Coordinates of C-alpha atoms in Angstrom, one line a residue:
M1 CA -0.5 0.2 -0.1
C2 CA 1.1 3.5 -0.9
G3 CA 4.0 4.6 -2.7
I4 CA 6.6 6.5 -2.2
I5 CA 10.0 7.5 -4.6
A6 CA 13.3 9.9 -3.9
C7 CA 15.1 11.0 -6.1
I8 CA 18.2 11.7 -4.9
G9 CA 21.3 14.5 -7.2
R10 CA 18.8 15.6 -10.3
T11 CA 18.6 19.3 -10.7
D12 CA 15.4 18.6 -11.3
T13 CA 13.9 15.7 -8.5
V14 CA 10.8 18.1 -8.1
D15 CA 9.8 17.5 -11.7
R16 CA 11.4 13.7 -11.4
V17 CA 9.8 12.6 -8.1
V18 CA 6.2 14.2 -9.1
E19 CA 6.6 11.3 -12.3
G20 CA 7.2 8.6 -10.1
L21 CA 4.1 9.5 -8.3
E22 CA 2.5 10.0 -11.0
N23 CA 3.5 5.5 -11.8
L24 CA 2.6 4.8 -8.8
E25 CA -0.7 6.0 -8.3
Y26 CA -1.4 2.0 -7.7
R27 CA -0.3 1.6 -4.5
G28 CA -2.3 4.9 -3.4
Y29 CA -4.0 7.9 -4.0
D30 CA -5.8 8.2 -1.0
S31 CA -3.6 11.9 -1.1
A32 CA -0.2 12.9 -2.4
G33 CA 2.8 14.8 -1.0
I34 CA 6.9 15.9 -1.0
A35 CA 9.1 16.6 0.5
V36 CA 12.5 19.0 -1.0
R37 CA 16.2 19.2 0.9
N38 CA 18.6 22.5 -0.3
D39 CA 20.7 24.6 0.5
D40 CA 17.4 26.5 2.6
G41 CA 16.6 24.0 4.4
V42 CA 13.4 21.1 3.8
A43 CA 10.6 22.0 2.1
V44 CA 7.2 20.2 2.2
D45 CA 4.0 20.2 0.0
K46 CA 0.8 18.2 0.6
H47 CA -2.3 17.6 -0.2
A48 CA -5.5 15.3 -0.3
G49 CA -6.3 14.1 -3.8
K50 CA -4.8 12.1 -6.7
I51 CA -1.5 13.3 -8.1
S52 CA -2.7 13.8 -11.1
E53 CA -5.0 16.6 -9.5
L54 CA -2.4 18.6 -7.7
K55 CA 0.8 17.8 -9.2
H56 CA 0.6 20.9 -10.8
S57 CA 0.1 23.0 -8.2
I58 CA 3.2 21.2 -5.7
V59 CA 5.7 21.9 -9.2
D60 CA 4.4 25.6 -9.2
E61 CA 4.7 26.0 -4.9
L62 CA 8.1 23.9 -4.2
P63 CA 11.5 25.2 -5.0
D64 CA 14.8 23.7 -6.7
G65 CA 15.8 20.8 -5.0
T66 CA 18.9 18.5 -6.1
I67 CA 16.7 16.4 -3.6
G68 CA 12.6 15.1 -2.7
I69 CA 11.0 12.8 -1.6
G70 CA 7.2 12.8 -2.6
H71 CA 4.8 9.3 -1.1
T72 CA 1.5 9.1 -2.2
R73 CA -0.8 7.3 0.5
W74 CA -3.9 4.6 1.1
S75 CA -5.5 5.6 4.0
T76 CA -4.8 3.6 6.9
H77 CA -4.4 6.4 10.2
G78 CA -6.4 8.7 10.0
P79 CA -8.3 10.2 6.8
P80 CA -6.9 11.4 3.4
T81 CA -7.1 14.3 4.0
D82 CA -3.8 17.8 4.4
A83 CA -2.8 17.0 7.6
N84 CA -2.5 13.2 7.2
A85 CA -0.6 12.9 3.9
H86 CA 3.2 13.1 4.0
P87 CA 6.1 13.7 3.9
H88 CA 5.2 14.1 7.7
T89 CA 8.1 16.8 9.8
G90 CA 9.0 16.5 13.7
E91 CA 8.7 20.6 15.6
T92 CA 11.1 21.8 13.9
G93 CA 10.6 21.3 10.5
D94 CA 13.9 19.7 9.6
V95 CA 13.0 16.3 9.0
A96 CA 10.6 15.1 6.4
V97 CA 9.9 11.3 6.9
V98 CA 7.2 9.3 4.0
H99 CA 6.7 5.8 5.4
N100 CA 5.0 2.8 4.1
G101 CA 3.5 0.5 6.2
I102 CA 2.0 0.3 10.6
I103 CA 3.3 1.8 13.4
E104 CA 2.4 -1.3 16.0
N105 CA 3.5 0.6 18.9
Y106 CA 2.7 3.8 17.3
D107 CA 0.0 5.6 19.6
T108 CA 2.3 4.2 22.7
L109 CA 5.7 6.1 21.9
R110 CA 3.3 9.7 20.5
D111 CA 1.5 9.5 24.2
E112 CA 6.0 9.2 24.9
L113 CA 6.2 12.2 22.6
T114 CA 3.3 14.1 23.8
A115 CA 5.0 14.1 27.3
E116 CA 7.4 15.7 26.5
G117 CA 5.8 18.5 25.5
R118 CA 6.1 18.1 21.2
T119 CA 3.1 19.0 19.2
F120 CA 1.8 16.4 17.3
T121 CA -0.4 17.7 14.1
S122 CA -2.3 13.9 12.4
D123 CA -3.7 10.4 12.9
T124 CA -1.7 9.6 10.9
D125 CA 0.7 5.9 13.1
T126 CA 4.2 7.6 10.7
E127 CA 4.1 11.3 12.6
V128 CA 6.4 10.0 15.3
V129 CA 9.2 9.1 12.8
P130 CA 10.3 12.6 12.6
H131 CA 10.2 13.1 16.0
L132 CA 11.5 10.7 16.5
I133 CA 14.3 11.3 14.6
E134 CA 14.5 14.9 15.7
K135 CA 14.5 13.5 19.7
H136 CA 17.6 11.9 19.1
L137 CA 19.4 14.9 17.0
E138 CA 19.1 16.6 20.9
D139 CA 21.8 14.7 21.8
T140 CA 24.0 13.4 18.2
D141 CA 24.8 15.0 15.7
D142 CA 25.1 12.8 13.2
V143 CA 21.6 11.8 11.6
E144 CA 22.2 8.8 10.5
T145 CA 23.2 7.8 14.0
A146 CA 19.7 10.0 14.9
F147 CA 17.5 7.9 12.1
R148 CA 18.9 4.5 13.6
R149 CA 18.5 4.7 17.4
A150 CA 14.5 6.3 16.4
V151 CA 13.8 3.1 13.4
D152 CA 15.0 1.1 16.9
E153 CA 12.4 2.1 18.1
L154 CA 9.9 1.2 16.3
D155 CA 7.3 -2.2 16.4
G156 CA 5.3 -2.8 13.6
S157 CA 6.3 -2.9 9.6
Y158 CA 7.8 0.1 7.7
A159 CA 9.1 0.8 5.0
I160 CA 10.5 4.4 5.9
V161 CA 13.0 7.3 3.8
A162 CA 13.6 10.3 5.6
V163 CA 15.6 13.2 4.3
A164 CA 17.1 16.5 7.3
A165 CA 17.5 20.2 6.5
D166 CA 21.6 19.5 7.6
S167 CA 22.4 16.4 6.0
D168 CA 22.8 15.6 1.5
T169 CA 22.1 12.1 1.6
V170 CA 18.4 10.2 1.8
Y171 CA 18.0 7.6 5.1
A172 CA 15.7 4.0 4.4
A173 CA 14.8 1.9 6.3
R174 CA 13.2 -1.5 5.6
Q175 CA 11.1 -3.8 7.6
D176 CA 7.9 -6.2 5.9
S177 CA 7.2 -3.7 3.3
P178 CA 9.3 -3.1 0.1
L179 CA 12.1 -0.7 -0.4
V180 CA 14.0 -0.8 -4.0
V181 CA 17.1 1.3 -5.0
G182 CA 17.6 2.6 -8.1
Y183 CA 21.3 3.0 -10.0
G184 CA 20.9 6.0 -12.2
D185 CA 23.1 7.7 -14.5
G186 CA 24.5 10.7 -11.6
C187 CA 22.0 10.4 -9.4
H188 CA 20.2 7.0 -7.3
Y189 CA 16.8 6.6 -6.8
L190 CA 15.1 5.0 -3.1
A191 CA 11.3 3.4 -4.3
S192 CA 7.7 0.6 -3.3
D193 CA 8.2 -0.8 -6.5
V194 CA 10.3 0.0 -9.8
P195 CA 8.0 1.1 -12.2
A196 CA 8.4 4.3 -10.0
F197 CA 11.6 5.6 -11.8
L198 CA 11.7 2.1 -14.9
E199 CA 11.4 5.6 -17.3
H200 CA 15.1 5.9 -16.0
T201 CA 17.2 2.8 -15.5
D202 CA 16.7 -0.5 -14.9
Q203 CA 19.6 -1.2 -12.3
V204 CA 18.6 -2.1 -8.8
S205 CA 19.0 -3.1 -5.9
F206 CA 16.2 -4.6 -3.3
L207 CA 17.0 -4.1 0.1
E208 CA 15.5 -7.3 2.6
D209 CA 14.1 -7.0 5.6
G210 CA 16.9 -4.7 8.4
D211 CA 18.7 -3.0 6.2
V212 CA 19.3 1.3 6.8
A213 CA 20.4 2.7 3.4
A214 CA 22.7 6.0 2.7
V215 CA 21.9 7.3 -0.5
T216 CA 23.6 10.6 -1.9
D217 CA 23.9 11.2 -5.9
E218 CA 27.2 8.7 -5.9
T219 CA 26.5 6.0 -3.5
V220 CA 25.1 3.3 -1.8
D221 CA 25.9 2.0 1.5
I222 CA 23.3 -0.9 3.0
T223 CA 24.0 -2.0 5.9
D224 CA 22.1 -4.1 8.4
A225 CA 20.1 -3.7 11.7
D226 CA 23.4 -4.3 13.7
G227 CA 25.0 -2.5 11.7
E228 CA 27.1 -4.1 9.8
S229 CA 28.0 -3.4 6.3
V230 CA 25.9 -5.2 3.6
S231 CA 26.3 -5.9 0.2
R232 CA 22.8 -6.8 -2.3
E233 CA 22.9 -7.8 -6.1
R234 CA 22.4 -5.4 -8.3
E235 CA 20.2 -7.3 -10.3
T236 CA 18.9 -5.3 -14.0
V237 CA 14.8 -5.6 -14.0
D238 CA 13.7 -7.3 -17.6
W239 CA 11.3 -5.3 -18.3
N240 CA 9.6 -2.6 -20.6
A241 CA 9.0 1.3 -19.3
E242 CA 6.5 1.5 -22.2
E243 CA 4.4 -1.2 -19.9
T244 CA 4.6 2.0 -17.5
V245 CA 3.0 4.6 -19.8
K246 CA -1.0 4.1 -21.2
G247 CA -0.3 5.0 -24.3
Q248 CA -2.7 5.3 -27.0
Y249 CA -5.3 3.6 -24.5
E250 CA -7.3 5.6 -21.9
H251 CA -6.8 3.5 -19.1
F252 CA -4.3 0.9 -18.0
M253 CA -6.7 -1.9 -17.7
L254 CA -8.1 -1.8 -21.6
K255 CA -4.2 -1.6 -22.3
E256 CA -3.5 -4.8 -19.9
I257 CA -6.0 -6.8 -21.6
D258 CA -4.7 -6.4 -24.7
S259 CA -1.1 -7.5 -23.3
Q260 CA -2.5 -10.3 -22.6
P261 CA -1.3 -12.8 -25.4
N262 CA 2.3 -11.1 -25.0
A263 CA 2.3 -11.9 -22.0
I264 CA 1.4 -14.6 -22.3
S265 CA 3.9 -15.7 -24.7
N266 CA 6.1 -14.4 -22.0
T267 CA 5.5 -17.1 -19.7
L268 CA 5.5 -20.0 -22.0
Q269 CA 8.8 -19.4 -22.7
G270 CA 11.2 -22.4 -23.1
R271 CA 9.0 -23.9 -20.7
I272 CA 6.6 -26.4 -23.5
D273 CA 9.2 -29.2 -25.3
G274 CA 6.8 -31.2 -27.3
D275 CA 4.9 -33.2 -24.9
D276 CA 7.6 -32.4 -22.0
V277 CA 6.8 -29.1 -19.4
V278 CA 10.5 -27.9 -18.7
L279 CA 10.9 -26.1 -15.0
E280 CA 14.3 -25.0 -15.1
E281 CA 13.7 -24.0 -11.7
F282 CA 12.1 -27.2 -11.1
P283 CA 14.0 -30.7 -12.7
E284 CA 13.2 -34.1 -12.5
G285 CA 12.6 -35.3 -8.7
T286 CA 12.1 -31.8 -7.4
F287 CA 7.9 -32.9 -6.5
A288 CA 9.1 -36.6 -5.4
D289 CA 8.2 -36.5 -1.8
V290 CA 4.7 -34.4 -2.6
S291 CA 2.0 -35.9 -1.1
A292 CA -0.3 -33.0 -0.9
V293 CA -0.4 -29.5 -2.8
Q294 CA -1.4 -25.8 -0.8
F295 CA -2.0 -22.3 -2.5
V296 CA -1.9 -20.0 -0.8
A297 CA -3.3 -16.0 -1.7
C298 CA -5.9 -13.3 -1.4
G299 CA -8.6 -12.1 -4.0
T300 CA -7.0 -12.6 -7.7
S301 CA -4.2 -14.4 -7.1
Y302 CA -6.6 -16.4 -4.8
H303 CA -8.6 -17.6 -7.2
A304 CA -5.1 -18.7 -9.8
G305 CA -4.6 -21.2 -7.0
L306 CA -8.6 -22.9 -7.0
Y307 CA -7.6 -22.8 -10.6
A308 CA -4.4 -24.8 -10.0
A309 CA -6.1 -26.9 -7.8
R310 CA -8.6 -27.8 -9.7
L311 CA -6.3 -28.7 -12.0
L312 CA -4.6 -30.3 -10.2
N313 CA -6.9 -32.4 -8.5
K314 CA -8.3 -34.2 -11.4
L315 CA -3.9 -35.4 -11.4
D316 CA -4.6 -37.4 -8.2
V317 CA -2.9 -34.8 -6.8
P318 CA -4.6 -34.2 -3.6
A319 CA -4.4 -30.1 -3.3
T320 CA -6.5 -27.3 -1.7
A321 CA -6.7 -23.5 -2.0
H322 CA -6.4 -21.3 1.2
R323 CA -7.1 -17.4 1.4
A324 CA -3.7 -16.0 2.5
S325 CA -5.2 -14.9 6.2
E326 CA -6.9 -17.7 6.8
Y327 CA -4.0 -20.0 7.0
A328 CA -2.0 -17.5 8.5
S329 CA -4.7 -18.4 11.9
G330 CA -2.3 -22.6 11.7
D331 CA -5.6 -24.4 11.8
I332 CA -4.4 -26.2 8.7
P333 CA -2.7 -29.1 9.1
V334 CA 0.2 -29.4 7.7
S335 CA 3.5 -31.7 6.9
A336 CA 6.7 -32.6 5.7
D337 CA 4.9 -34.1 2.1
T338 CA 3.0 -30.8 2.3
L339 CA 4.2 -28.0 -0.9
A340 CA 2.8 -25.0 0.0
V341 CA 2.9 -22.3 -3.1
A342 CA 2.8 -18.7 -2.5
V343 CA 0.9 -17.0 -4.6
T344 CA 1.4 -13.1 -5.2
Q345 CA 1.6 -10.7 -8.0
S346 CA 3.4 -8.3 -6.2
G347 CA 5.0 -11.2 -3.4
E348 CA 5.2 -8.2 -1.0
T349 CA 0.9 -9.4 -0.6
A350 CA 1.5 -9.1 4.3
D351 CA -1.3 -11.4 4.6
T352 CA 0.4 -13.8 1.6
L353 CA 4.1 -13.3 3.5
A354 CA 3.1 -15.0 6.7
A355 CA 1.1 -17.8 5.2
L356 CA 4.0 -18.5 3.4
R357 CA 6.4 -18.3 7.2
L358 CA 3.6 -19.9 8.6
A359 CA 3.8 -23.5 6.3
Q360 CA 7.8 -23.0 6.7
E361 CA 7.7 -23.4 9.9
K362 CA 6.2 -26.2 10.7
G363 CA 7.9 -28.5 7.7
A364 CA 6.2 -27.9 4.3
Q365 CA 8.2 -27.8 1.0
T366 CA 7.8 -24.5 0.1
T367 CA 7.4 -22.2 -3.6
T368 CA 6.6 -19.1 -4.7
V369 CA 4.8 -18.0 -7.9
T370 CA 4.9 -13.8 -8.5
N371 CA 5.8 -11.4 -11.1
V372 CA 8.3 -9.4 -9.2
V373 CA 12.0 -10.2 -9.0
G374 CA 13.9 -9.7 -5.7
S375 CA 10.4 -9.5 -4.4
T376 CA 9.9 -10.4 -0.6
A377 CA 8.1 -13.8 -1.1
A378 CA 11.3 -15.2 -4.7
R379 CA 13.5 -14.5 -1.8
E380 CA 11.8 -16.2 1.3
V381 CA 12.2 -19.3 -0.5
E382 CA 15.1 -21.0 -2.3
T383 CA 12.9 -22.0 -5.5
P384 CA 10.6 -19.5 -7.0
L385 CA 8.7 -19.9 -10.3
Y386 CA 8.1 -16.9 -12.2
I387 CA 5.1 -15.6 -14.6
R388 CA 6.8 -13.0 -16.4
A389 CA 3.8 -10.6 -17.2
G390 CA 5.9 -8.0 -17.0
P391 CA 5.1 -4.3 -14.8
E392 CA 1.0 -4.1 -14.5
I393 CA -0.5 -1.0 -13.9
G394 CA -4.1 -0.9 -12.8
V395 CA -5.6 -1.9 -9.6
A396 CA -7.5 -4.3 -11.0
A397 CA -5.2 -8.0 -12.0
T398 CA -5.9 -8.7 -15.6
K399 CA -2.8 -9.7 -17.6
T400 CA -1.4 -11.7 -14.3
F401 CA -3.8 -13.5 -13.2
S402 CA -3.9 -15.3 -16.9
S403 CA -0.1 -15.5 -16.6
Q404 CA -0.8 -16.6 -12.9
V405 CA -3.2 -20.0 -13.8
V406 CA -0.6 -20.2 -17.4
T407 CA 2.5 -21.3 -15.1
L408 CA 0.2 -22.7 -12.2
S409 CA -1.0 -24.6 -15.3
L410 CA 3.6 -25.5 -16.2
L411 CA 3.1 -26.0 -12.8
A412 CA 0.7 -28.4 -11.9
E413 CA 1.7 -30.8 -15.0
R414 CA 5.7 -30.9 -13.1
V415 CA 4.0 -31.2 -9.8
A416 CA 2.2 -34.9 -10.8
E417 CA 4.8 -35.7 -12.6
D418 CA 7.3 -35.5 -10.2
S419 CA 4.9 -37.0 -7.4
P420 CA 3.9 -40.4 -5.2
V421 CA 0.8 -40.4 -5.8
G422 CA 0.1 -37.7 -9.4
T423 CA -0.6 -39.9 -12.1
V424 CA 0.3 -37.1 -16.0
R425 CA -2.9 -36.9 -18.2
S426 CA -3.3 -39.3 -20.5
D427 CA -3.6 -36.2 -22.8
R428 CA 0.0 -34.0 -22.0
A429 CA 0.0 -33.7 -25.5
A430 CA -3.3 -31.7 -26.6
F431 CA -3.0 -30.5 -23.6
L432 CA 0.5 -28.6 -24.0
D433 CA -0.7 -28.0 -28.0
A434 CA -3.4 -26.2 -26.5
L435 CA -2.0 -23.6 -23.4
Q436 CA -0.1 -22.6 -26.3
R437 CA -2.6 -21.5 -28.9
I438 CA -3.7 -19.9 -25.6
P439 CA -2.2 -16.7 -27.0
E440 CA -4.1 -16.3 -29.9
Q441 CA -7.0 -17.7 -29.6
I442 CA -7.1 -14.0 -26.3
D443 CA -6.6 -12.4 -29.8
E444 CA -9.5 -14.5 -31.3
V445 CA -11.3 -13.0 -27.9
L446 CA -9.6 -9.6 -28.2
E447 CA -11.1 -9.5 -31.8
R448 CA -14.7 -10.4 -31.8
S449 CA -15.9 -9.5 -28.5
T450 CA -19.6 -7.9 -28.3
A451 CA -18.9 -7.0 -24.3
E452 CA -19.5 -4.0 -25.0
H453 CA -22.6 -4.7 -26.7
V454 CA -23.7 -7.1 -23.7
C455 CA -23.6 -4.5 -20.9
R456 CA -24.7 -1.6 -22.9
S457 CA -27.8 -4.4 -22.7
H458 CA -27.8 -4.5 -18.7
V459 CA -25.8 -1.8 -16.9
H460 CA -28.4 -0.6 -14.7
D461 CA -29.5 -3.8 -14.1
D462 CA -29.7 -4.4 -9.3
A463 CA -27.3 -7.8 -9.8
Y464 CA -25.0 -9.1 -11.4
F465 CA -23.6 -13.3 -10.9
F466 CA -21.8 -15.4 -11.9
I467 CA -22.2 -18.9 -11.8
G468 CA -19.5 -22.3 -13.1
Q469 CA -17.8 -25.3 -12.7
G470 CA -15.0 -27.4 -12.3
T471 CA -12.8 -24.4 -14.0
A472 CA -14.9 -22.5 -14.8
C473 CA -16.3 -21.9 -11.6
P474 CA -11.9 -20.2 -9.6
V475 CA -13.7 -18.1 -13.0
A476 CA -16.8 -16.9 -12.3
K477 CA -15.2 -16.1 -8.1
E478 CA -12.9 -14.0 -10.6
G479 CA -15.2 -12.0 -12.2
A480 CA -17.6 -10.9 -9.6
L481 CA -14.0 -9.8 -8.4
K482 CA -13.6 -7.8 -11.6
F483 CA -17.5 -6.3 -12.2
K484 CA -17.3 -5.0 -7.6
E485 CA -13.9 -3.9 -8.1
I486 CA -13.9 -1.2 -10.8
T487 CA -18.1 -0.9 -11.3
Y488 CA -19.2 -0.6 -8.0
E489 CA -22.1 -2.8 -8.6
H490 CA -22.8 -5.6 -6.3
A491 CA -22.3 -8.8 -8.1
E492 CA -21.3 -12.6 -6.9
G493 CA -19.6 -15.1 -7.8
F494 CA -20.3 -18.5 -7.2
A495 CA -20.9 -23.0 -8.3
A496 CA -23.4 -22.8 -10.2
G497 CA -24.9 -25.6 -8.6
E498 CA -24.9 -23.6 -5.5
L499 CA -28.0 -21.0 -7.1
K500 CA -31.4 -23.0 -5.6
H501 CA -29.1 -23.6 -1.7
G502 CA -29.5 -19.8 -1.1
P503 CA -28.6 -17.3 -3.4
L504 CA -31.2 -17.7 -5.6
A505 CA -33.4 -15.1 -3.7
L506 CA -32.0 -12.8 -4.7
V507 CA -32.5 -13.2 -7.7
T508 CA -35.1 -10.8 -9.6
P509 CA -36.4 -9.4 -13.2
D510 CA -33.4 -7.1 -12.7
T511 CA -31.0 -10.0 -11.9
V512 CA -28.9 -10.1 -15.5
V513 CA -26.5 -14.1 -14.8
F514 CA -23.4 -14.1 -16.4
A515 CA -23.0 -18.0 -16.8
M516 CA -20.1 -19.9 -17.9
F517 CA -19.6 -23.0 -19.6
T518 CA -16.5 -25.6 -20.5
G519 CA -17.8 -27.5 -23.5
G520 CA -16.8 -30.3 -21.0
D521 CA -19.7 -32.8 -19.6
R522 CA -20.7 -30.5 -16.6
D523 CA -21.8 -28.0 -19.3
T524 CA -26.1 -30.0 -18.9
K525 CA -25.9 -28.9 -15.1
T526 CA -24.3 -25.3 -15.7
L527 CA -27.2 -25.0 -17.8
N528 CA -30.0 -26.0 -16.3
N529 CA -29.3 -24.5 -13.1
A530 CA -29.2 -21.4 -15.9
K531 CA -32.5 -22.2 -16.5
E532 CA -33.7 -22.0 -12.7
V533 CA -32.4 -18.4 -13.0
Q534 CA -34.5 -17.6 -15.6
A535 CA -37.4 -18.4 -14.9
R536 CA -37.2 -15.8 -12.2
G537 CA -37.3 -13.8 -14.7
A538 CA -33.2 -13.1 -14.5
D539 CA -31.0 -12.0 -17.6
I540 CA -28.2 -14.9 -19.0
V541 CA -26.0 -14.8 -20.7
A542 CA -23.6 -16.8 -21.9
V543 CA -19.9 -17.2 -21.8
A544 CA -19.9 -20.5 -24.6
P545 CA -16.5 -22.3 -27.1
E546 CA -17.7 -22.2 -29.7
G547 CA -20.3 -24.9 -31.5
V548 CA -21.9 -25.2 -27.1
D549 CA -25.0 -25.8 -27.8
L550 CA -27.2 -23.4 -25.3
D551 CA -31.0 -23.9 -27.2
E552 CA -32.5 -21.1 -25.5
C553 CA -32.6 -21.2 -22.7
T554 CA -29.7 -17.7 -23.0
D555 CA -30.4 -14.2 -24.4
E556 CA -27.2 -13.8 -25.0
V557 CA -23.8 -15.8 -25.7
L558 CA -20.0 -14.3 -25.4
R559 CA -18.2 -16.5 -27.7
V560 CA -15.0 -18.0 -27.0
P561 CA -12.9 -20.5 -29.4
S562 CA -12.7 -24.3 -28.8
T563 CA -9.8 -25.3 -26.7
H564 CA -8.7 -28.0 -24.5
P565 CA -11.9 -28.3 -21.1
D566 CA -9.1 -28.1 -18.7
L567 CA -8.7 -24.3 -20.7
T568 CA -11.8 -22.8 -21.9
S569 CA -11.6 -20.8 -18.5
L570 CA -8.9 -18.9 -19.5
L571 CA -10.1 -17.5 -22.4
T572 CA -14.2 -16.8 -20.9
N573 CA -11.9 -15.2 -18.6
V574 CA -10.9 -12.9 -21.1
Q575 CA -14.6 -11.5 -22.1
L576 CA -15.5 -11.9 -18.3
Q577 CA -12.5 -8.4 -18.0
L578 CA -14.2 -6.5 -20.6
V579 CA -17.1 -7.0 -19.8
S580 CA -16.4 -5.4 -16.2
Y581 CA -13.8 -2.5 -18.3
H582 CA -17.0 -1.1 -20.8
A583 CA -19.9 -1.5 -18.1
A584 CA -17.6 0.7 -16.1
N585 CA -17.0 2.8 -19.0
L586 CA -19.9 2.5 -19.5
L587 CA -21.1 3.9 -15.7
N588 CA -18.1 6.7 -15.8
R589 CA -15.7 4.8 -13.1
E590 CA -12.3 5.2 -11.8
I591 CA -11.3 1.8 -14.0
D592 CA -7.8 2.8 -13.5
K593 CA -8.3 3.7 -9.3
P594 CA -10.9 2.3 -7.9
R595 CA -11.7 3.8 -4.5
N596 CA -10.8 2.0 -1.6
L597 CA -8.6 0.5 -3.7
A598 CA -4.8 -0.2 -4.2
K599 CA -2.3 -3.2 -6.2
S600 CA -0.1 -4.0 -3.1
V601 CA -1.4 -4.9 -0.1
T602 CA 1.5 -4.6 1.8
V603 CA -0.7 -4.2 5.7
E604 CA -1.8 -7.3 7.3

């Protein structure tokens, strides 16, 4: 949650920081602000609202300087107001701080600082940090020492970046919240995410928990919690900076829907050889001790885990998907022959990381399926598996869901090969061939979809249900999630057979039901469930492969190309993404920045 950017060593630092904040708005957009340090001290300008609405006033009001830090906020402590916006300063205004995460002991610290006569002007937990730094500066002239002492007093999760009037160094600390260093041309960057500065450099180092970084225009010095110098590997980020700008598109979401063929092609590249799945990360025998698989994830990634669990179960490997926040409670049985797979786009989702660590404590084998090289999840497992989708800016996940499902499909095949309980599918050649044709078939869907026309007919309905069976069930849940995320309308997704066990009571003539068909043996039951809804006056929109006969049950049909029944739902998902997008657009919603949501949830 929230976005941090710092630029050190540029005369146009304000422009660079504003640019970075715009690139990070998917992490939060309740308020934004910048602090600039120059020979006159530290100047701060911050406001409630989106950075896109504030950037001109910020640029006009702030002086020039070669050091700047900025923040775009997703509110946790305190509402989105000017006072609660970051950066925060202490009593003198000589120290400015931006922070992601939650300071769990801030109430105690605030009471102690208030008792000492220090004045607070916001409702945030962050404000204790600059006050602590200023307090320790009263005992030492060394800013780094004061910064370390302040950080040592904090409990909780944090990524903190601070500037001080008497220092040309920016100080940063990380604990359970991401921070990355960018190495530019004559300058350096700090950010919560690589897209903040990707158009300027692809050379990065990822800070680890307990790290403190001291960054100038020429140097990056990183020490651990004990103050010992450490080296963090410098890496090249294999992402295209063009993916972080909208280009000809009105919204990032539509651009990312359209980019799915390329994203999935990247996901598949080099991973299928004839009838073999080639995952270099997992050579033959890697999963020889695995008798059960547990996927842990949140939101869209959870739905990808549900899809993968169904595929593995068909290969005779017991597999379940769990919401990470529930899994982390410790109630799920885990043993040494369990493979726990953390599915997380960012690799920084707090609940998923907590679940992953619990599985490790219980002795499970672990891996992660993630999009971000160097992320916390990737570092905390021996061997991560990357989805290779490239940066995704829209808050509503699209191409990363598709890429997760494709990656997990390959992983499922590999696990089944090795597992003593697994069975290699009898139609593997046909399945892998169909998987490789998914990118071109998504192109077909994108070219031929009539989703916008369907939306015009139903955009003012009262409720939207999404139903399916088998692999269509998790996609129904994902379709409902996308719809509610960006349209703000009531939407529910569930197994088709569950309609008559309660949800049918909500069906009226002002309800539309999206029914997913796969071309498999469960379609007859889904069709019967759809007829139950139609009998109550609701409209039915079917999403089905070419050739599937839906007789006269449905009111409208969104078609997808015929493919392997286990993969049809991947194509169905694209139609549902377009339904959500066009409905939201017709309702004039903030598609890329839906209210109350942020892209990377780094707090529990």
